[in-house]
CSV table of C-alpha atoms and ligand atoms in Angstrom, one decimal:
chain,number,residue,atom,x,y,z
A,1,UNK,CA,3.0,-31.6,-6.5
A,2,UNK,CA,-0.4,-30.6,-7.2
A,3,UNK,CA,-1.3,-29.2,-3.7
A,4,UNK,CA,2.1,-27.5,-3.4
A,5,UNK,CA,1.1,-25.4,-6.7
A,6,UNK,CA,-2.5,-25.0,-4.3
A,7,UNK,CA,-0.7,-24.1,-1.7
A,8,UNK,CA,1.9,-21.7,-3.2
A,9,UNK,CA,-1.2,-19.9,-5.2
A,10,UNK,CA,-3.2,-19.0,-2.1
A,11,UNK,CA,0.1,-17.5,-0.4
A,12,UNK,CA,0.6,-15.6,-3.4
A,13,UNK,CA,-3.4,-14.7,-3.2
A,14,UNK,CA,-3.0,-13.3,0.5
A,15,UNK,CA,0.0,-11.7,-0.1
A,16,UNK,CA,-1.3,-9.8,-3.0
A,17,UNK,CA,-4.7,-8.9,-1.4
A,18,UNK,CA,-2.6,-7.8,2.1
A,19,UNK,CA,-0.8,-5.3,0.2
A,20,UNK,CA,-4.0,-4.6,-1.7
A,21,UNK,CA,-5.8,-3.6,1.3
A,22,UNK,CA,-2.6,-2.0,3.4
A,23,UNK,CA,-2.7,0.9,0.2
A,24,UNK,CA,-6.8,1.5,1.1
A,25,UNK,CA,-5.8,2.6,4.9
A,26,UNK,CA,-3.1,4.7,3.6
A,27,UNK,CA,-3.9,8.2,5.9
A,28,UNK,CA,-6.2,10.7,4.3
A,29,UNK,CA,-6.2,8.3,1.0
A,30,UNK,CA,-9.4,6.1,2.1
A,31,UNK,CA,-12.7,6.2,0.5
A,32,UNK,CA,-13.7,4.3,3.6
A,33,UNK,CA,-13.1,6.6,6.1
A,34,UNK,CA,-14.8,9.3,4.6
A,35,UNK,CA,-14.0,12.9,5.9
A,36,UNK,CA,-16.3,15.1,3.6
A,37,UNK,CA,-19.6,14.9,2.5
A,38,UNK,CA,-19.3,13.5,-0.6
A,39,UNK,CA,-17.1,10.9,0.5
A,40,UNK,CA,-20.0,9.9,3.4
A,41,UNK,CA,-22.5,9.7,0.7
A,42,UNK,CA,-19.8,7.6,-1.5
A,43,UNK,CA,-19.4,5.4,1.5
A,44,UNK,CA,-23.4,4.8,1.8
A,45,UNK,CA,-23.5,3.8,-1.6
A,46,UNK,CA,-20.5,1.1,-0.9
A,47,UNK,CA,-22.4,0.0,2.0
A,48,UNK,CA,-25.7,-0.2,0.0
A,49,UNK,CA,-24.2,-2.0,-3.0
A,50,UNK,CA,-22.1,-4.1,-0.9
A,51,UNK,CA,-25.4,-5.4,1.4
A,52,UNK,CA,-27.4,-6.5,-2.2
A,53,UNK,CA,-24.1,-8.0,-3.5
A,54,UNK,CA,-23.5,-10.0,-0.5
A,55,UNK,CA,-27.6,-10.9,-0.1
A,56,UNK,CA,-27.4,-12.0,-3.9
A,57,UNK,CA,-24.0,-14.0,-3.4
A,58,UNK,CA,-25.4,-15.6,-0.3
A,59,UNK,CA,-28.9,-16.6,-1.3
A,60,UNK,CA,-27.3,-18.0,-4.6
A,61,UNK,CA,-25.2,-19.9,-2.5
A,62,UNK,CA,-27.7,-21.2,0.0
A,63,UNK,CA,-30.0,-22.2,-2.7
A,64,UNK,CA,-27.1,-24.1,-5.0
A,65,UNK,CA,-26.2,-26.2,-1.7
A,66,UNK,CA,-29.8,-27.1,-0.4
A,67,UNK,CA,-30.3,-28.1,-4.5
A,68,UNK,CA,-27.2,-30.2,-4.5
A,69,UNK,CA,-27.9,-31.5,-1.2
A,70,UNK,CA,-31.8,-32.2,-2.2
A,71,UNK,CA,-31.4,-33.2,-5.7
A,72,UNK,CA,-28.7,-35.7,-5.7
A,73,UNK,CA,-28.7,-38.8,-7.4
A,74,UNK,CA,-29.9,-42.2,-5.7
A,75,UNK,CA,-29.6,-45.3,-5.4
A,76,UNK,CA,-32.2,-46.9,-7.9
A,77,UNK,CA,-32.7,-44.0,-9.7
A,78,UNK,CA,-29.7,-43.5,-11.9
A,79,UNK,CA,-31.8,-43.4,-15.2
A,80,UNK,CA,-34.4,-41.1,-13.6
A,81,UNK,CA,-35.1,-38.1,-15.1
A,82,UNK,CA,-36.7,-35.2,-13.2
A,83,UNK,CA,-39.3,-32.7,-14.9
A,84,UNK,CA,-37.8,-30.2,-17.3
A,85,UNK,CA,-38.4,-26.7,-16.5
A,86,UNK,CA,-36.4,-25.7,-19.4
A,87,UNK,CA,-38.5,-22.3,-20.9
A,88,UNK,CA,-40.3,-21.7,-17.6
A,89,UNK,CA,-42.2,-18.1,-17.7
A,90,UNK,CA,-42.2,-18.0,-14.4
A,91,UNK,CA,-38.9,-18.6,-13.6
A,92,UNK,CA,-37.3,-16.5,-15.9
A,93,UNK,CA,-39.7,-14.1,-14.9
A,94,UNK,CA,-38.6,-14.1,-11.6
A,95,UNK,CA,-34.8,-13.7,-12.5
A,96,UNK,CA,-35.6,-10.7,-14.7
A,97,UNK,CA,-37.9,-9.0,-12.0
A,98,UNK,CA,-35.4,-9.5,-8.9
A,99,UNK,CA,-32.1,-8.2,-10.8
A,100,UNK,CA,-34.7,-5.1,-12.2
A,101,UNK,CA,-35.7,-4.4,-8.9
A,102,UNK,CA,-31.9,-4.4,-7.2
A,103,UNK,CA,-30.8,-2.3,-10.2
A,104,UNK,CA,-33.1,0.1,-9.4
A,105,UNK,CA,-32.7,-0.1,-5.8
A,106,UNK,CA,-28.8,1.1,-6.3
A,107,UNK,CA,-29.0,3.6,-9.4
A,108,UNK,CA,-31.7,5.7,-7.6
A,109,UNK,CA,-29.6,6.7,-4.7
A,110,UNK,CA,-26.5,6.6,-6.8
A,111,UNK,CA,-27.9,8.9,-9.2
A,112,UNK,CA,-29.4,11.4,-6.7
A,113,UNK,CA,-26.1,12.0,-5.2
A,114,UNK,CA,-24.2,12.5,-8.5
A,115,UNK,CA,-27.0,15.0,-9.5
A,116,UNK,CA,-26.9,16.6,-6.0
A,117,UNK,CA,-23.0,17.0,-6.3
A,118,UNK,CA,-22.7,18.5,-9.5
A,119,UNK,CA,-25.7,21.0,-8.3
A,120,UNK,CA,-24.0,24.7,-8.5
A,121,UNK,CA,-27.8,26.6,-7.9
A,122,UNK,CA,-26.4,28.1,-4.4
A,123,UNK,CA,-22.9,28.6,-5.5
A,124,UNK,CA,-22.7,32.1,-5.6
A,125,UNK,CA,-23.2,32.4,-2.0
A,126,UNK,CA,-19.7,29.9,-1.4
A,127,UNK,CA,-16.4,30.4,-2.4
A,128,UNK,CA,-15.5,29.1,-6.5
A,129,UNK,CA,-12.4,27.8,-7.6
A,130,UNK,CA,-11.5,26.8,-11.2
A,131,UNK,CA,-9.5,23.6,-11.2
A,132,UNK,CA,-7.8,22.8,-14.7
A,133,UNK,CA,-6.3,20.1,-15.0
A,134,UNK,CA,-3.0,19.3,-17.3
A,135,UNK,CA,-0.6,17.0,-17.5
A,136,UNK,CA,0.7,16.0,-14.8
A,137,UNK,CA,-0.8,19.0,-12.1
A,138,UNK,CA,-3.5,21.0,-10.6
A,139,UNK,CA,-4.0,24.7,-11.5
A,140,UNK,CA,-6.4,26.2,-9.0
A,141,UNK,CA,-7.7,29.8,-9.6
A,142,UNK,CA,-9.9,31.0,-6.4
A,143,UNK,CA,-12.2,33.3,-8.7
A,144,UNK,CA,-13.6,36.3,-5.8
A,145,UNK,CA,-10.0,36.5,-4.1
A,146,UNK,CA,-7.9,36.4,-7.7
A,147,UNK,CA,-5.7,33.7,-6.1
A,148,UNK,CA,-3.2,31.3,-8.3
A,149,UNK,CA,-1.5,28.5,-7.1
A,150,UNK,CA,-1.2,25.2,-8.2
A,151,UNK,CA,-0.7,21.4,-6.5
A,152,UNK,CA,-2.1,22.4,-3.0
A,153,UNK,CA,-5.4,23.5,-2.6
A,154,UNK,CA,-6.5,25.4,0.5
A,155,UNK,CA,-10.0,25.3,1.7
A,156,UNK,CA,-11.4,25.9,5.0
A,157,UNK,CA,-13.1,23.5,6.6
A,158,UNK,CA,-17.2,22.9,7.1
A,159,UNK,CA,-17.8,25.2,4.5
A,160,UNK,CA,-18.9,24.4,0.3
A,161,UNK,CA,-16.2,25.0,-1.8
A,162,UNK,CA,-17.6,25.1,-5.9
A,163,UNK,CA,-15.2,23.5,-8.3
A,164,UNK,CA,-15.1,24.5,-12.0
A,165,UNK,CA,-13.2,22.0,-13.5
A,166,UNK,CA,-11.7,21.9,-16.8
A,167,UNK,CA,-8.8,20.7,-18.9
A,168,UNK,CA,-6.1,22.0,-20.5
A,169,UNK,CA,-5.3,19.1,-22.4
A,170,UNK,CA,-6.4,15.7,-22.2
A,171,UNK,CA,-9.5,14.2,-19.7
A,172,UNK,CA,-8.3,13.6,-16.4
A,173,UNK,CA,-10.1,12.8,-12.9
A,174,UNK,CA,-10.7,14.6,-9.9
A,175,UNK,CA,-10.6,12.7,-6.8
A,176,UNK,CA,-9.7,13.1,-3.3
A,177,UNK,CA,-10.8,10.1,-1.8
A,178,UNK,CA,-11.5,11.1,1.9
A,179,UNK,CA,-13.5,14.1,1.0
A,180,UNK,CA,-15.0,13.7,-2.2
A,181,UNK,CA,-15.7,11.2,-5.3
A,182,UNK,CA,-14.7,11.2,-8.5
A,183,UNK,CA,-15.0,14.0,-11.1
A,184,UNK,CA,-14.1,13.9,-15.2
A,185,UNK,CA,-12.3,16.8,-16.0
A,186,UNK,CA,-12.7,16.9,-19.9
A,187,UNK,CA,-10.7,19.6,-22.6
A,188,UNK,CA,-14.4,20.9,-24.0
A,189,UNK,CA,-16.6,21.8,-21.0
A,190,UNK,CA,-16.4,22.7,-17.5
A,191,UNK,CA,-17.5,20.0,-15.2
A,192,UNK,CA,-19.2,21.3,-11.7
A,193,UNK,CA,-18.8,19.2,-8.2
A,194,UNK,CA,-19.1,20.9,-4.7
A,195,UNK,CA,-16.7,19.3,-2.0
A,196,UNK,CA,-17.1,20.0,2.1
A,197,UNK,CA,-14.4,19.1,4.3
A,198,UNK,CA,-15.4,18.1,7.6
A,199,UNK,CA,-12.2,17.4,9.5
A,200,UNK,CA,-9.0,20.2,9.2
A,201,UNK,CA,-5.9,17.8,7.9
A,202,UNK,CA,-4.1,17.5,4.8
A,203,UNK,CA,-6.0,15.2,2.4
A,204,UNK,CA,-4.0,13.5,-0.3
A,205,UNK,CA,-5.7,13.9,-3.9
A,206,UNK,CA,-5.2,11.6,-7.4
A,207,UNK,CA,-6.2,11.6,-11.0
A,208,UNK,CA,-8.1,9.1,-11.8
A,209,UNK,CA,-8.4,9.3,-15.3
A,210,UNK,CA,-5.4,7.4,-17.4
A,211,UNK,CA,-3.8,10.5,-18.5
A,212,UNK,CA,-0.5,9.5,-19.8
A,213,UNK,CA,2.9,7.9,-19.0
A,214,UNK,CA,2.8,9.6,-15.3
A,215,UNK,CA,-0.8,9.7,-14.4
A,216,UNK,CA,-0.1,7.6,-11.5
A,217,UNK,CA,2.2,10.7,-10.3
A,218,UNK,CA,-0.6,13.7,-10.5
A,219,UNK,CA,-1.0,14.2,-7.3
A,220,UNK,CA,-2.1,16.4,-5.1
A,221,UNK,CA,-3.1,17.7,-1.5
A,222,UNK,CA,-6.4,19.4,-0.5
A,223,UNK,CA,-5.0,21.2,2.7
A,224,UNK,CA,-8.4,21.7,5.0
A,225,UNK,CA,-8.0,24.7,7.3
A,226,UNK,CA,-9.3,26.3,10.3
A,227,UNK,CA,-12.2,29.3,8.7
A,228,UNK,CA,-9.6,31.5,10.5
A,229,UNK,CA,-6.1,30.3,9.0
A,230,UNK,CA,-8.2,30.3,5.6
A,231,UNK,CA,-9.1,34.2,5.6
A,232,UNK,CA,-5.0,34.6,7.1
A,233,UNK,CA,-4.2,32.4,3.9
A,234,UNK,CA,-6.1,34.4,1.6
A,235,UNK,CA,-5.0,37.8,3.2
A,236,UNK,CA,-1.3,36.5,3.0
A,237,UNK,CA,-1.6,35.1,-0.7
A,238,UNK,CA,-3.2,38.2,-1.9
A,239,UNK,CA,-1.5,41.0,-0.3
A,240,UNK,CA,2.0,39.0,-1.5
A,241,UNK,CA,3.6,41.4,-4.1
A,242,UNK,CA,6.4,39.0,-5.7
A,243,UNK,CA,8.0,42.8,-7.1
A,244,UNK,CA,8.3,43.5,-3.8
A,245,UNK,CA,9.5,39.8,-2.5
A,246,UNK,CA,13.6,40.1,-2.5
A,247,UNK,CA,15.8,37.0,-1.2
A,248,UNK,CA,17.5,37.4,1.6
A,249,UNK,CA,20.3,34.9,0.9
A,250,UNK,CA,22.9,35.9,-1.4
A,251,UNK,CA,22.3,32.7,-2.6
A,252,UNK,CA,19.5,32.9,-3.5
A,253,UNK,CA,18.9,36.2,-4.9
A,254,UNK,CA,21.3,34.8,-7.7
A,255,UNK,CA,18.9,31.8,-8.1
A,256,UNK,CA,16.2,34.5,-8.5
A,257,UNK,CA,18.5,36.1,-11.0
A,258,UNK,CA,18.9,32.1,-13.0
A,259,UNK,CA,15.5,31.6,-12.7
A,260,UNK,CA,14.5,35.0,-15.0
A,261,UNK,CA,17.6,34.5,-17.1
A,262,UNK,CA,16.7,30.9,-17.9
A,263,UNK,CA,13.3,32.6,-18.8
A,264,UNK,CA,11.2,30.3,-16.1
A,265,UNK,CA,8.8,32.9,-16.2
A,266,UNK,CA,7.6,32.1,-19.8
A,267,UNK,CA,5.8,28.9,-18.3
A,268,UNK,CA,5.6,29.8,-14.1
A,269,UNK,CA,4.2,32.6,-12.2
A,270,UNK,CA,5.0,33.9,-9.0
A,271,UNK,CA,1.9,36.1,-7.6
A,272,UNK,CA,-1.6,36.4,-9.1
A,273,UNK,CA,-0.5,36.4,-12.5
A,274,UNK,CA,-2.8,34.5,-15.2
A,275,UNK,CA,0.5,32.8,-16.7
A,276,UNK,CA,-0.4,28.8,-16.7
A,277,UNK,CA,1.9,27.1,-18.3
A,278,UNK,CA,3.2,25.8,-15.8
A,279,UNK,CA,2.6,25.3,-12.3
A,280,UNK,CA,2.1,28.6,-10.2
A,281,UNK,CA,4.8,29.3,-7.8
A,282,UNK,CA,3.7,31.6,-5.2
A,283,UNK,CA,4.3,30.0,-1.6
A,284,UNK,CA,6.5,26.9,-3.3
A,285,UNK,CA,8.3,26.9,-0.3
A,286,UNK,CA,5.3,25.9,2.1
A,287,UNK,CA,4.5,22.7,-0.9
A,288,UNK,CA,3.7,19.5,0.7
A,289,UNK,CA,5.6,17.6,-2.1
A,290,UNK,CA,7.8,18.5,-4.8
A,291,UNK,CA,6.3,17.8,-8.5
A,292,UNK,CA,3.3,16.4,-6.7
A,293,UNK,CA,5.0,13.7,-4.9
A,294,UNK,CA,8.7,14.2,-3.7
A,295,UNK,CA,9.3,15.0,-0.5
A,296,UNK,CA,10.4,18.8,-0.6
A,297,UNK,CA,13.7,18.9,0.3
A,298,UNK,CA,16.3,21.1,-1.6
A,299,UNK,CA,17.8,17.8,-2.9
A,300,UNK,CA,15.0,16.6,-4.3
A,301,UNK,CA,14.1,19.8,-6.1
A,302,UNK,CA,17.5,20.1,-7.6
A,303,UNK,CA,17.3,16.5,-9.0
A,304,UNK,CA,13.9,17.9,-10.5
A,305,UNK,CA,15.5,20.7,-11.8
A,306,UNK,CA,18.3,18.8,-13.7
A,307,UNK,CA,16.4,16.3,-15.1
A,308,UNK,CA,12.6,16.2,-14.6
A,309,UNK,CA,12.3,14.0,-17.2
A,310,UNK,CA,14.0,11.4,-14.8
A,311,UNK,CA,11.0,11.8,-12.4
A,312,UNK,CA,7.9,12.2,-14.2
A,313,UNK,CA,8.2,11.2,-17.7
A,314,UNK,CA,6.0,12.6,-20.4
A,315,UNK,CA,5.8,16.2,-18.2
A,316,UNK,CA,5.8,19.3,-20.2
A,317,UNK,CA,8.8,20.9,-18.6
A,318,UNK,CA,11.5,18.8,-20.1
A,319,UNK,CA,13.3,20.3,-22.9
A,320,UNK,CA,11.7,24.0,-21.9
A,321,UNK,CA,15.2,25.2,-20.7
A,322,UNK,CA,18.8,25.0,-21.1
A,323,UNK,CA,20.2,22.4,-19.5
A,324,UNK,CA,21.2,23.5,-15.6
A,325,UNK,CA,24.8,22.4,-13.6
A,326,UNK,CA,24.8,21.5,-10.0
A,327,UNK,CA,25.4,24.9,-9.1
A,328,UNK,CA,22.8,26.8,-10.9
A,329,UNK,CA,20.2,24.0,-10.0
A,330,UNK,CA,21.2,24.4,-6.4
A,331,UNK,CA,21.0,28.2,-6.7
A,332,UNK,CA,17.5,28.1,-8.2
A,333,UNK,CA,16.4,25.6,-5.6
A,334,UNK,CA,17.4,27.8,-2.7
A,335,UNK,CA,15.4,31.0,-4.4
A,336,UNK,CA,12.1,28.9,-5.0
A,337,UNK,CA,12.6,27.3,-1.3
A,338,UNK,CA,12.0,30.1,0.1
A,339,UNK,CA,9.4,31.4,-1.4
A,340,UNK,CA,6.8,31.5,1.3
A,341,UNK,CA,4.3,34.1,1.7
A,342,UNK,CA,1.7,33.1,4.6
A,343,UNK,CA,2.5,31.4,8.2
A,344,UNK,CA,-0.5,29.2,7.5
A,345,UNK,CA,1.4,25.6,6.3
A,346,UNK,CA,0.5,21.9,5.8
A,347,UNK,CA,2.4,21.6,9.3
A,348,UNK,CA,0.3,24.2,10.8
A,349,UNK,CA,-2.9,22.1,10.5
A,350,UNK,CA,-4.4,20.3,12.7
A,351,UNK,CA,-3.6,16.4,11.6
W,1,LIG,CU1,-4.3,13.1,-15.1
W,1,LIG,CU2,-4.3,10.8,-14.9
């Protein structure tokens, strides 16, 4: 019975760690492939801490089984008593001094980085976005161009992109694994981090700061461009003039008409505006996912629409607005489905 329960533990062991380590390689999700710098020097630092941890593991190993081997009792000596080292000075000495010295070894790099990252000196010469971060999405506001938008964040690629980052209500964490580490985005001060892309792709992006019941679903996408399809992106966001911007679809231009009646506009913008509420809706059509992590199809956002409370509990929308039938839901998903203002897509990119 006893080696059945062994047995059944170490299949529930490897299961658990396969689909522990099938989630790390999920594409564009992987600190260990890193695809920006600060990811590379992230992935230095694993490498560094991982080489002293396994060195320490293995020595302590080697040295327990030579002592057990070594030191074993023997025939004729079973009330022999070896000499006490209880109290040595310079043992313990020697297992202050080596933990000290691997301490050291790892916090000096690891500290460097963190100091380099968060190092804005040369900012003014690269492009500046303020990142806020609320619950449950991104709000990015590209401060030279006078861009809004929210959930996907354009940059091109090879270049250093500044990050101001700031909440809007409680701390979250910035992190897009493949390109970048971790970042606290806090309610009282505005945190700094540079990120470079060196690979064009869409690069999935977490919080990593508990935040509340759907922290787990604040996603979002750093979409790394050609420098090219970056200056067509910003053209096309900039020059888009949402007064301008009429439906073509019958149907849609009463979805248009639903969306202002039901006062949307209170919380979300369409165009540069500085209205944050709510996520910014300019180019919601071109969206990799729909409230961060929903495939965007039409279906989807009309489930969102009727009851968002259903998807991502705790979000800030629920309640905001009357309740909507199927039909005004679908109308308002067709106007916001089409709402795209620049050829330059998630689809576009070079994967
Ligand atoms: Cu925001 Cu977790």
């Amino acid at each position: 019975m006893k080696g059945w329960m062994g047995k059944i533990k170490a299949l529930a062991l490897m299961s658990f760690m396969a689909v522990l380590l099938t989630g790390c390689g999920k594409e564009n999700l992987t600190a260990l492939v890193p695809k920006g710098y600060g990811a590379e020097e992230s992935m230095k630092l694993i490498i560094l801490t991982t080489v002293i941890m396994g060195g320490v593991f293995l020595v302590v190993i080697v040295v327990l089984a030579y002592v057990l081997i070594r030191f074993r009792r023997k025939k004729g000596q079973e009330n022999y008593i070896p000499k006490q080292v209880e109290g040595s000075k310079t043992l313990e000495t020697i297992w202050t001094i080596i933990p000290i010295i691997l301490v050291i070894i790892m916090a000096v790099p690891t500290t460097l980085i963190s100091f380099d990252l968060a190092d804005a000196s040369d900012s003014k010469d690269h492009i500046n976005i303020d990142v806020t971060g609320n619950q449950y999405w991104w709000h990015f506001n590209y401060q030279d161009e006078d861009i809004q938008t929210s959930q996907d964040l354009y940059i091109p690629v090879g270049e250093k992109v500044y990050l101001n980052m700031i909440s809007n209500d409680v701390i979250h964490s910035f992190w897009v694994p493949s390109i970048s580490g971790k970042m606290d985005v806090n309610p009282e001060n505005t945190n700094t981090m540079y990120i470079e892309a060196y690979e064009e792709g869409v690069y999935w992006g977490k919080c990593a700061e508990l935040c509340g019941p759907s922290h787990s679903l604040m996603d979002f996408k750093v979409i790394v461009v050609s420098k090219e399809e970056y200056e067509q992106w910003v053209a096309d966001m900039k020059n888009y003039d949402p007064e301008k911007d009429e439906p073509e679809s019958a149907v849609a231009k009463e979805g248009k008409d639903l969306f202002e009646e039901n006062n949307c506009m209170a919380c979300h913008a369409i165009g540069s505006s500085p209205v944050e509420v709510g996520p910014n809706l300019t180019n919601f059509g071109n969206r990799t996912k729909i409230a961060g992590f929903k495939e965007p199809t039409k279906e989807n956002l009309v489930d969102w629409l009727k009851d968002p409370e259903e998807i991502k509990p705790g979000n800030l929308m629920t309640g905001k607005y009357p309740q909507l039938n199927d039909d005004e839901a679908e109308k308002i998903a067709e106007y916001l489905m089409q709402l795209k203002v620049t050829d330059v897509t998630p689809e576009s990119v070079n994967n």
